[in-house]
Amino acid sequence: NVALTVTNNRGCKDTVQQQVTSYAKPTADFSAPVVCRPEATPFTDQSTVARGSLQDWSWDFESGSGSSTQQNPSYTFPEGGTYDPQLIVTTDQSCKDTVTRSVTVNPRPAPGFTVNDTCLNDPTTFKDTSDIKSGTITSREWQLGNGTAVNNNQRFTYTYGKPQAYQPKLIATSDKGCVDSTTRTATVQFLPEADFSSDTVCFGKKTSFSDSSAVRNSTIADWQWSFGDGQQATAQNPQNAYPGGG
């Protein structure tokens, strides 16, 4: 109780008593783990109040760019970096408190690589082109699409054993433990099967050659003939006049 006594200039007095209630002020607090972008950051309210209850939570994640009124919200920050979200809590008696904490969002690697198409028995070249906005890439795991794995190489060659399209994958990990991956297509082409036939002619006439070569999944684009007498040709079905019988 609060008592007030007043006295006038004649010495007369009066006293009044009233009951005054003091409401407890809350203590705002929260926690948030470090995440890898673009994962959402989960926020856990840890606010307390000695008497009464918390009734309202007002979150400001990016100085006005993102907000929430949930008790335990999640928010996806647009980029990796350090942010200072703010929480205002209000009790059932309209008492408030404010807290600001720093949260960290680590960038994921941006994995990338180049790979060339090859012919069977020729090596395929892999070259890492991955990048990261901050930090470093500390691990590179290559899955070549045929059960073979290669670790931590930024550039290497590999010879596939069968002609087909493979789906090699690169998994990049940063020094903060953030992981991302990407996949490309590496095609190993079938080898053409060279073959031809020729007719038998009398000396003085041209010998005709007929190409019967074949290839799977593509077409033959070039012919290089060597007739054994020093003469050559590039037509698909050429002729050649030999200088003598034989």
PDB file of C-alpha atoms in Angstrom:
ATOM      1  CA  ASN A   1       0.000   0.000   0.000  1.00  0.00           C
ATOM      2  CA  VAL A   2       1.080   3.569  -0.704  1.00  0.00           C
ATOM      3  CA  ALA A   3       0.081   6.301   1.773  1.00  0.00           C
ATOM      4  CA  LEU A   4      -0.075  10.032   1.032  1.00  0.00           C
ATOM      5  CA  THR A   5      -0.445  12.659   3.783  1.00  0.00           C
ATOM      6  CA  VAL A   6      -1.064  16.286   2.844  1.00  0.00           C
ATOM      7  CA  THR A   7      -0.961  19.334   5.194  1.00  0.00           C
ATOM      8  CA  ASN A   8      -2.311  22.789   4.425  1.00  0.00           C
ATOM      9  CA  ASN A   9      -0.912  26.118   5.625  1.00  0.00           C
ATOM     10  CA  ARG A  10      -3.219  25.986   8.689  1.00  0.00           C
ATOM     11  CA  GLY A  11      -1.757  22.725   9.876  1.00  0.00           C
ATOM     12  CA  CYS A  12      -4.719  20.602   8.819  1.00  0.00           C
ATOM     13  CA  LYS A  13      -3.864  17.106   7.516  1.00  0.00           C
ATOM     14  CA  ASP A  14      -5.383  14.278   5.579  1.00  0.00           C
ATOM     15  CA  THR A  15      -4.097  10.873   4.625  1.00  0.00           C
ATOM     16  CA  VAL A  16      -5.050   8.465   1.844  1.00  0.00           C
ATOM     17  CA  GLN A  17      -3.870   4.926   1.137  1.00  0.00           C
ATOM     18  CA  GLN A  18      -4.039   3.080  -2.168  1.00  0.00           C
ATOM     19  CA  GLN A  19      -2.843  -0.301  -3.371  1.00  0.00           C
ATOM     20  CA  VAL A  20      -0.291  -0.044  -6.204  1.00  0.00           C
ATOM     21  CA  THR A  21       0.541  -3.054  -8.363  1.00  0.00           C
ATOM     22  CA  SER A  22       4.001  -3.420  -9.964  1.00  0.00           C
ATOM     23  CA  TYR A  23       4.046  -5.830 -12.894  1.00  0.00           C
ATOM     24  CA  ALA A  24       7.091  -7.899 -13.701  1.00  0.00           C
ATOM     25  CA  LYS A  25       9.150  -6.935 -16.743  1.00  0.00           C
ATOM     26  CA  PRO A  26      10.002  -9.814 -19.078  1.00  0.00           C
ATOM     27  CA  THR A  27      13.531 -10.757 -20.092  1.00  0.00           C
ATOM     28  CA  ALA A  28      13.714 -11.227 -23.845  1.00  0.00           C
ATOM     29  CA  ASP A  29      16.095 -13.855 -25.163  1.00  0.00           C
ATOM     30  CA  PHE A  30      16.407 -16.326 -28.036  1.00  0.00           C
ATOM     31  CA  SER A  31      18.848 -18.719 -29.699  1.00  0.00           C
ATOM     32  CA  ALA A  32      19.515 -19.645 -33.331  1.00  0.00           C
ATOM     33  CA  PRO A  33      22.000 -22.165 -34.752  1.00  0.00           C
ATOM     34  CA  VAL A  34      24.511 -21.548 -37.521  1.00  0.00           C
ATOM     35  CA  VAL A  35      23.107 -22.799 -40.842  1.00  0.00           C
ATOM     36  CA  CYS A  36      24.259 -23.135 -44.430  1.00  0.00           C
ATOM     37  CA  ARG A  37      22.429 -21.033 -46.981  1.00  0.00           C
ATOM     38  CA  PRO A  38      19.777 -21.560 -48.351  1.00  0.00           C
ATOM     39  CA  GLU A  39      18.628 -23.438 -45.235  1.00  0.00           C
ATOM     40  CA  ALA A  40      16.109 -21.589 -43.065  1.00  0.00           C
ATOM     41  CA  THR A  41      17.376 -20.413 -39.672  1.00  0.00           C
ATOM     42  CA  PRO A  42      15.171 -21.740 -36.839  1.00  0.00           C
ATOM     43  CA  PHE A  43      14.694 -19.326 -33.939  1.00  0.00           C
ATOM     44  CA  THR A  44      13.916 -20.596 -30.425  1.00  0.00           C
ATOM     45  CA  ASP A  45      12.341 -18.154 -27.967  1.00  0.00           C
ATOM     46  CA  GLN A  46      13.990 -18.302 -24.531  1.00  0.00           C
ATOM     47  CA  SER A  47      12.267 -15.291 -22.987  1.00  0.00           C
ATOM     48  CA  THR A  48      11.045 -15.412 -19.366  1.00  0.00           C
ATOM     49  CA  VAL A  49       8.866 -13.418 -17.004  1.00  0.00           C
ATOM     50  CA  ALA A  50       8.738 -13.798 -13.205  1.00  0.00           C
ATOM     51  CA  ARG A  51       4.978 -13.267 -12.909  1.00  0.00           C
ATOM     52  CA  GLY A  52       2.267 -13.395 -15.517  1.00  0.00           C
ATOM     53  CA  SER A  53       2.794 -14.733 -19.017  1.00  0.00           C
ATOM     54  CA  LEU A  54       4.218 -13.772 -22.385  1.00  0.00           C
ATOM     55  CA  GLN A  55       1.526 -12.870 -24.877  1.00  0.00           C
ATOM     56  CA  ASP A  56       3.255 -11.391 -27.914  1.00  0.00           C
ATOM     57  CA  TRP A  57       6.456 -11.947 -29.897  1.00  0.00           C
ATOM     58  CA  SER A  58       7.575  -9.472 -32.532  1.00  0.00           C
ATOM     59  CA  TRP A  59      10.561 -10.528 -34.660  1.00  0.00           C
ATOM     60  CA  ASP A  60      12.506  -8.265 -37.009  1.00  0.00           C
ATOM     61  CA  PHE A  61      15.012 -10.374 -38.934  1.00  0.00           C
ATOM     62  CA  GLU A  62      16.576  -7.864 -41.326  1.00  0.00           C
ATOM     63  CA  SER A  63      15.811  -4.313 -40.191  1.00  0.00           C
ATOM     64  CA  GLY A  64      12.324  -4.348 -41.646  1.00  0.00           C
ATOM     65  CA  SER A  65      12.852  -6.769 -44.531  1.00  0.00           C
ATOM     66  CA  GLY A  66      11.538  -9.831 -42.701  1.00  0.00           C
ATOM     67  CA  SER A  67       9.279 -10.236 -39.681  1.00  0.00           C
ATOM     68  CA  SER A  68       7.163 -12.711 -37.729  1.00  0.00           C
ATOM     69  CA  THR A  69       4.796 -12.875 -34.759  1.00  0.00           C
ATOM     70  CA  GLN A  70       5.287 -16.593 -34.084  1.00  0.00           C
ATOM     71  CA  GLN A  71       6.957 -17.654 -30.864  1.00  0.00           C
ATOM     72  CA  ASN A  72       9.478 -19.910 -32.621  1.00  0.00           C
ATOM     73  CA  PRO A  73       9.700 -18.901 -36.270  1.00  0.00           C
ATOM     74  CA  SER A  74      12.086 -19.830 -39.074  1.00  0.00           C
ATOM     75  CA  TYR A  75      13.529 -17.408 -41.593  1.00  0.00           C
ATOM     76  CA  THR A  76      15.563 -17.826 -44.776  1.00  0.00           C
ATOM     77  CA  PHE A  77      18.181 -15.108 -45.133  1.00  0.00           C
ATOM     78  CA  PRO A  78      18.959 -14.058 -48.730  1.00  0.00           C
ATOM     79  CA  GLU A  79      22.742 -14.397 -48.535  1.00  0.00           C
ATOM     80  CA  GLY A  80      25.464 -15.846 -46.381  1.00  0.00           C
ATOM     81  CA  GLY A  81      26.755 -13.513 -43.677  1.00  0.00           C
ATOM     82  CA  THR A  82      26.139 -12.230 -40.149  1.00  0.00           C
ATOM     83  CA  TYR A  83      22.741 -10.769 -39.256  1.00  0.00           C
ATOM     84  CA  ASP A  84      21.344  -9.047 -36.146  1.00  0.00           C
ATOM     85  CA  PRO A  85      17.684 -10.039 -35.710  1.00  0.00           C
ATOM     86  CA  GLN A  86      15.661  -8.394 -32.942  1.00  0.00           C
ATOM     87  CA  LEU A  87      12.942  -9.823 -30.693  1.00  0.00           C
ATOM     88  CA  ILE A  88      10.416  -7.761 -28.716  1.00  0.00           C
ATOM     89  CA  VAL A  89       8.332  -9.690 -26.176  1.00  0.00           C
ATOM     90  CA  THR A  90       5.209  -8.399 -24.446  1.00  0.00           C
ATOM     91  CA  THR A  91       3.509  -9.789 -21.319  1.00  0.00           C
ATOM     92  CA  ASP A  92      -0.173 -10.092 -20.519  1.00  0.00           C
ATOM     93  CA  GLN A  93       0.195  -6.760 -18.653  1.00  0.00           C
ATOM     94  CA  SER A  94       1.772  -5.019 -21.691  1.00  0.00           C
ATOM     95  CA  CYS A  95       5.276  -4.946 -20.239  1.00  0.00           C
ATOM     96  CA  LYS A  96       7.979  -5.239 -22.939  1.00  0.00           C
ATOM     97  CA  ASP A  97      11.617  -6.118 -23.388  1.00  0.00           C
ATOM     98  CA  THR A  98      13.865  -6.168 -26.443  1.00  0.00           C
ATOM     99  CA  VAL A  99      16.924  -8.245 -27.342  1.00  0.00           C
ATOM    100  CA  THR A 100      19.214  -8.379 -30.368  1.00  0.00           C
ATOM    101  CA  ARG A 101      21.499 -11.290 -31.155  1.00  0.00           C
ATOM    102  CA  SER A 102      23.928 -12.042 -33.994  1.00  0.00           C
ATOM    103  CA  VAL A 103      23.264 -15.093 -36.145  1.00  0.00           C
ATOM    104  CA  THR A 104      25.522 -16.561 -38.808  1.00  0.00           C
ATOM    105  CA  VAL A 105      24.539 -17.963 -42.186  1.00  0.00           C
ATOM    106  CA  ASN A 106      27.426 -19.655 -43.977  1.00  0.00           C
ATOM    107  CA  PRO A 107      27.488 -19.757 -47.786  1.00  0.00           C
ATOM    108  CA  ARG A 108      27.320 -23.064 -49.565  1.00  0.00           C
ATOM    109  CA  PRO A 109      29.859 -23.861 -52.259  1.00  0.00           C
ATOM    110  CA  ALA A 110      28.747 -23.323 -55.839  1.00  0.00           C
ATOM    111  CA  PRO A 111      30.016 -26.588 -57.350  1.00  0.00           C
ATOM    112  CA  GLY A 112      30.820 -26.788 -61.038  1.00  0.00           C
ATOM    113  CA  PHE A 113      33.038 -28.663 -63.434  1.00  0.00           C
ATOM    114  CA  THR A 114      33.739 -29.208 -67.108  1.00  0.00           C
ATOM    115  CA  VAL A 115      33.924 -32.618 -68.760  1.00  0.00           C
ATOM    116  CA  ASN A 116      34.524 -33.531 -72.386  1.00  0.00           C
ATOM    117  CA  ASP A 117      32.878 -36.161 -74.554  1.00  0.00           C
ATOM    118  CA  THR A 118      35.307 -38.787 -75.805  1.00  0.00           C
ATOM    119  CA  CYS A 119      35.600 -41.871 -77.953  1.00  0.00           C
ATOM    120  CA  LEU A 120      35.943 -45.301 -76.418  1.00  0.00           C
ATOM    121  CA  ASN A 121      39.477 -45.933 -75.058  1.00  0.00           C
ATOM    122  CA  ASP A 122      40.244 -42.177 -74.902  1.00  0.00           C
ATOM    123  CA  PRO A 123      40.549 -40.494 -71.479  1.00  0.00           C
ATOM    124  CA  THR A 124      37.816 -38.144 -70.229  1.00  0.00           C
ATOM    125  CA  THR A 125      39.125 -34.938 -68.628  1.00  0.00           C
ATOM    126  CA  PHE A 126      37.460 -33.525 -65.509  1.00  0.00           C
ATOM    127  CA  LYS A 127      38.184 -29.954 -64.360  1.00  0.00           C
ATOM    128  CA  ASP A 128      36.740 -28.416 -61.192  1.00  0.00           C
ATOM    129  CA  THR A 129      35.320 -24.867 -61.578  1.00  0.00           C
ATOM    130  CA  SER A 130      33.650 -24.613 -58.147  1.00  0.00           C
ATOM    131  CA  ASP A 131      33.491 -21.320 -56.246  1.00  0.00           C
ATOM    132  CA  ILE A 132      32.416 -20.034 -52.831  1.00  0.00           C
ATOM    133  CA  LYS A 133      31.648 -16.464 -51.708  1.00  0.00           C
ATOM    134  CA  SER A 134      33.572 -16.700 -48.444  1.00  0.00           C
ATOM    135  CA  GLY A 135      35.724 -19.368 -46.863  1.00  0.00           C
ATOM    136  CA  THR A 136      37.311 -22.198 -48.803  1.00  0.00           C
ATOM    137  CA  ILE A 137      36.345 -25.478 -50.409  1.00  0.00           C
ATOM    138  CA  THR A 138      38.146 -28.175 -48.459  1.00  0.00           C
ATOM    139  CA  SER A 139      36.743 -31.376 -49.980  1.00  0.00           C
ATOM    140  CA  ARG A 140      35.812 -32.498 -53.468  1.00  0.00           C
ATOM    141  CA  GLU A 141      34.235 -35.902 -53.952  1.00  0.00           C
ATOM    142  CA  TRP A 142      33.786 -37.067 -57.531  1.00  0.00           C
ATOM    143  CA  GLN A 143      31.289 -39.827 -58.320  1.00  0.00           C
ATOM    144  CA  LEU A 144      31.946 -40.780 -61.938  1.00  0.00           C
ATOM    145  CA  GLY A 145      28.621 -42.472 -62.646  1.00  0.00           C
ATOM    146  CA  ASN A 146      29.941 -46.022 -62.873  1.00  0.00           C
ATOM    147  CA  GLY A 147      30.612 -46.754 -59.198  1.00  0.00           C
ATOM    148  CA  THR A 148      34.059 -45.140 -59.215  1.00  0.00           C
ATOM    149  CA  ALA A 149      34.869 -42.342 -56.751  1.00  0.00           C
ATOM    150  CA  VAL A 150      37.794 -39.901 -56.782  1.00  0.00           C
ATOM    151  CA  ASN A 151      38.566 -37.519 -53.906  1.00  0.00           C
ATOM    152  CA  ASN A 152      40.049 -34.016 -53.713  1.00  0.00           C
ATOM    153  CA  ASN A 153      41.319 -33.761 -57.283  1.00  0.00           C
ATOM    154  CA  GLN A 154      40.684 -30.463 -59.062  1.00  0.00           C
ATOM    155  CA  ARG A 155      41.754 -31.773 -62.467  1.00  0.00           C
ATOM    156  CA  PHE A 156      42.227 -35.371 -63.600  1.00  0.00           C
ATOM    157  CA  THR A 157      41.528 -37.821 -66.419  1.00  0.00           C
ATOM    158  CA  TYR A 158      39.659 -41.100 -66.356  1.00  0.00           C
ATOM    159  CA  THR A 159      39.087 -43.704 -69.057  1.00  0.00           C
ATOM    160  CA  TYR A 160      35.635 -45.293 -69.053  1.00  0.00           C
ATOM    161  CA  GLY A 161      35.379 -48.934 -70.102  1.00  0.00           C
ATOM    162  CA  LYS A 162      32.089 -48.823 -72.032  1.00  0.00           C
ATOM    163  CA  PRO A 163      30.579 -46.501 -74.616  1.00  0.00           C
ATOM    164  CA  GLN A 164      27.527 -44.803 -73.087  1.00  0.00           C
ATOM    165  CA  ALA A 165      26.338 -41.607 -71.402  1.00  0.00           C
ATOM    166  CA  TYR A 166      27.537 -41.263 -67.796  1.00  0.00           C
ATOM    167  CA  GLN A 167      26.295 -38.876 -65.098  1.00  0.00           C
ATOM    168  CA  PRO A 168      29.347 -37.824 -63.051  1.00  0.00           C
ATOM    169  CA  LYS A 169      28.658 -35.822 -59.871  1.00  0.00           C
ATOM    170  CA  LEU A 170      30.871 -33.435 -57.911  1.00  0.00           C
ATOM    171  CA  ILE A 171      30.164 -32.968 -54.182  1.00  0.00           C
ATOM    172  CA  ALA A 172      31.901 -29.893 -52.733  1.00  0.00           C
ATOM    173  CA  THR A 173      32.285 -29.221 -48.990  1.00  0.00           C
ATOM    174  CA  SER A 174      33.398 -25.916 -47.434  1.00  0.00           C
ATOM    175  CA  ASP A 175      35.573 -25.279 -44.381  1.00  0.00           C
ATOM    176  CA  LYS A 176      32.318 -24.549 -42.489  1.00  0.00           C
ATOM    177  CA  GLY A 177      30.825 -27.933 -43.366  1.00  0.00           C
ATOM    178  CA  CYS A 178      28.397 -26.623 -45.996  1.00  0.00           C
ATOM    179  CA  VAL A 179      27.792 -29.072 -48.851  1.00  0.00           C
ATOM    180  CA  ASP A 180      26.361 -28.836 -52.359  1.00  0.00           C
ATOM    181  CA  SER A 181      26.637 -30.947 -55.505  1.00  0.00           C
ATOM    182  CA  THR A 182      26.171 -30.786 -59.256  1.00  0.00           C
ATOM    183  CA  THR A 183      25.913 -33.333 -62.064  1.00  0.00           C
ATOM    184  CA  ARG A 184      27.007 -33.245 -65.696  1.00  0.00           C
ATOM    185  CA  THR A 185      26.771 -35.659 -68.622  1.00  0.00           C
ATOM    186  CA  ALA A 186      29.899 -37.310 -70.037  1.00  0.00           C
ATOM    187  CA  THR A 187      29.354 -39.284 -73.229  1.00  0.00           C
ATOM    188  CA  VAL A 188      31.726 -41.984 -74.437  1.00  0.00           C
ATOM    189  CA  GLN A 189      31.076 -42.607 -78.112  1.00  0.00           C
ATOM    190  CA  PHE A 190      31.147 -45.958 -79.890  1.00  0.00           C
ATOM    191  CA  LEU A 191      34.108 -46.521 -82.202  1.00  0.00           C
ATOM    192  CA  PRO A 192      33.228 -46.886 -85.888  1.00  0.00           C
ATOM    193  CA  GLU A 193      33.866 -50.294 -87.471  1.00  0.00           C
ATOM    194  CA  ALA A 194      35.776 -49.727 -90.710  1.00  0.00           C
ATOM    195  CA  ASP A 195      35.039 -52.122 -93.588  1.00  0.00           C
ATOM    196  CA  PHE A 196      34.896 -52.064 -97.379  1.00  0.00           C
ATOM    197  CA  SER A 197      34.670 -54.226-100.451  1.00  0.00           C
ATOM    198  CA  SER A 198      36.236 -53.887-103.911  1.00  0.00           C
ATOM    199  CA  ASP A 199      35.799 -55.465-107.309  1.00  0.00           C
ATOM    200  CA  THR A 200      38.391 -57.368-109.320  1.00  0.00           C
ATOM    201  CA  VAL A 201      39.234 -55.734-112.631  1.00  0.00           C
ATOM    202  CA  CYS A 202      41.626 -56.215-115.504  1.00  0.00           C
ATOM    203  CA  PHE A 203      44.784 -54.201-115.656  1.00  0.00           C
ATOM    204  CA  GLY A 204      44.172 -50.750-117.040  1.00  0.00           C
ATOM    205  CA  LYS A 205      40.719 -50.378-115.497  1.00  0.00           C
ATOM    206  CA  LYS A 206      39.851 -48.594-112.293  1.00  0.00           C
ATOM    207  CA  THR A 207      39.121 -50.589-109.171  1.00  0.00           C
ATOM    208  CA  SER A 208      35.911 -49.504-107.417  1.00  0.00           C
ATOM    209  CA  PHE A 209      35.823 -49.444-103.643  1.00  0.00           C
ATOM    210  CA  SER A 210      32.563 -49.621-101.684  1.00  0.00           C
ATOM    211  CA  ASP A 211      32.516 -48.419 -98.071  1.00  0.00           C
ATOM    212  CA  SER A 212      30.560 -50.677 -95.710  1.00  0.00           C
ATOM    213  CA  SER A 213      31.719 -49.157 -92.427  1.00  0.00           C
ATOM    214  CA  ALA A 214      29.218 -48.780 -89.567  1.00  0.00           C
ATOM    215  CA  VAL A 215      28.905 -46.925 -86.271  1.00  0.00           C
ATOM    216  CA  ARG A 216      26.289 -46.899 -83.499  1.00  0.00           C
ATOM    217  CA  ASN A 217      24.514 -43.768 -82.278  1.00  0.00           C
ATOM    218  CA  SER A 218      26.248 -41.428 -84.742  1.00  0.00           C
ATOM    219  CA  THR A 219      27.247 -41.092 -88.375  1.00  0.00           C
ATOM    220  CA  ILE A 220      30.538 -41.441 -90.214  1.00  0.00           C
ATOM    221  CA  ALA A 221      31.717 -38.024 -91.378  1.00  0.00           C
ATOM    222  CA  ASP A 222      35.168 -38.637 -92.842  1.00  0.00           C
ATOM    223  CA  TRP A 223      36.917 -41.291 -94.962  1.00  0.00           C
ATOM    224  CA  GLN A 224      40.667 -41.581 -95.424  1.00  0.00           C
ATOM    225  CA  TRP A 225      41.686 -44.121 -98.072  1.00  0.00           C
ATOM    226  CA  SER A 226      45.223 -45.312 -98.704  1.00  0.00           C
ATOM    227  CA  PHE A 227      45.327 -47.637-101.728  1.00  0.00           C
ATOM    228  CA  GLY A 228      48.751 -49.177-101.134  1.00  0.00           C
ATOM    229  CA  ASP A 229      50.314 -47.643-104.234  1.00  0.00           C
ATOM    230  CA  GLY A 230      50.956 -44.203-102.797  1.00  0.00           C
ATOM    231  CA  GLN A 231      47.547 -42.925-103.875  1.00  0.00           C
ATOM    232  CA  GLN A 232      44.930 -41.635-101.406  1.00  0.00           C
ATOM    233  CA  ALA A 233      41.304 -40.494-101.471  1.00  0.00           C
ATOM    234  CA  THR A 234      38.674 -38.965 -99.171  1.00  0.00           C
ATOM    235  CA  ALA A 235      35.461 -39.907-101.011  1.00  0.00           C
ATOM    236  CA  GLN A 236      33.201 -42.490 -99.408  1.00  0.00           C
ATOM    237  CA  ASN A 237      33.248 -44.819-102.422  1.00  0.00           C
ATOM    238  CA  PRO A 238      36.304 -43.961-104.531  1.00  0.00           C
ATOM    239  CA  GLN A 239      38.036 -45.559-107.505  1.00  0.00           C
ATOM    240  CA  ASN A 240      41.724 -46.102-108.123  1.00  0.00           C
ATOM    241  CA  ALA A 241      43.698 -47.109-111.233  1.00  0.00           C
ATOM    242  CA  TYR A 242      46.627 -49.278-110.176  1.00  0.00           C
ATOM    243  CA  PRO A 243      49.860 -48.964-112.235  1.00  0.00           C
ATOM    244  CA  GLY A 244      50.239 -52.721-112.684  1.00  0.00           C
ATOM    245  CA  GLY A 245      48.594 -56.053-112.066  1.00  0.00           C
ATOM    246  CA  GLY A 246      48.945 -57.662-108.692  1.00  0.00           C
TER     247      GLY A 246
END
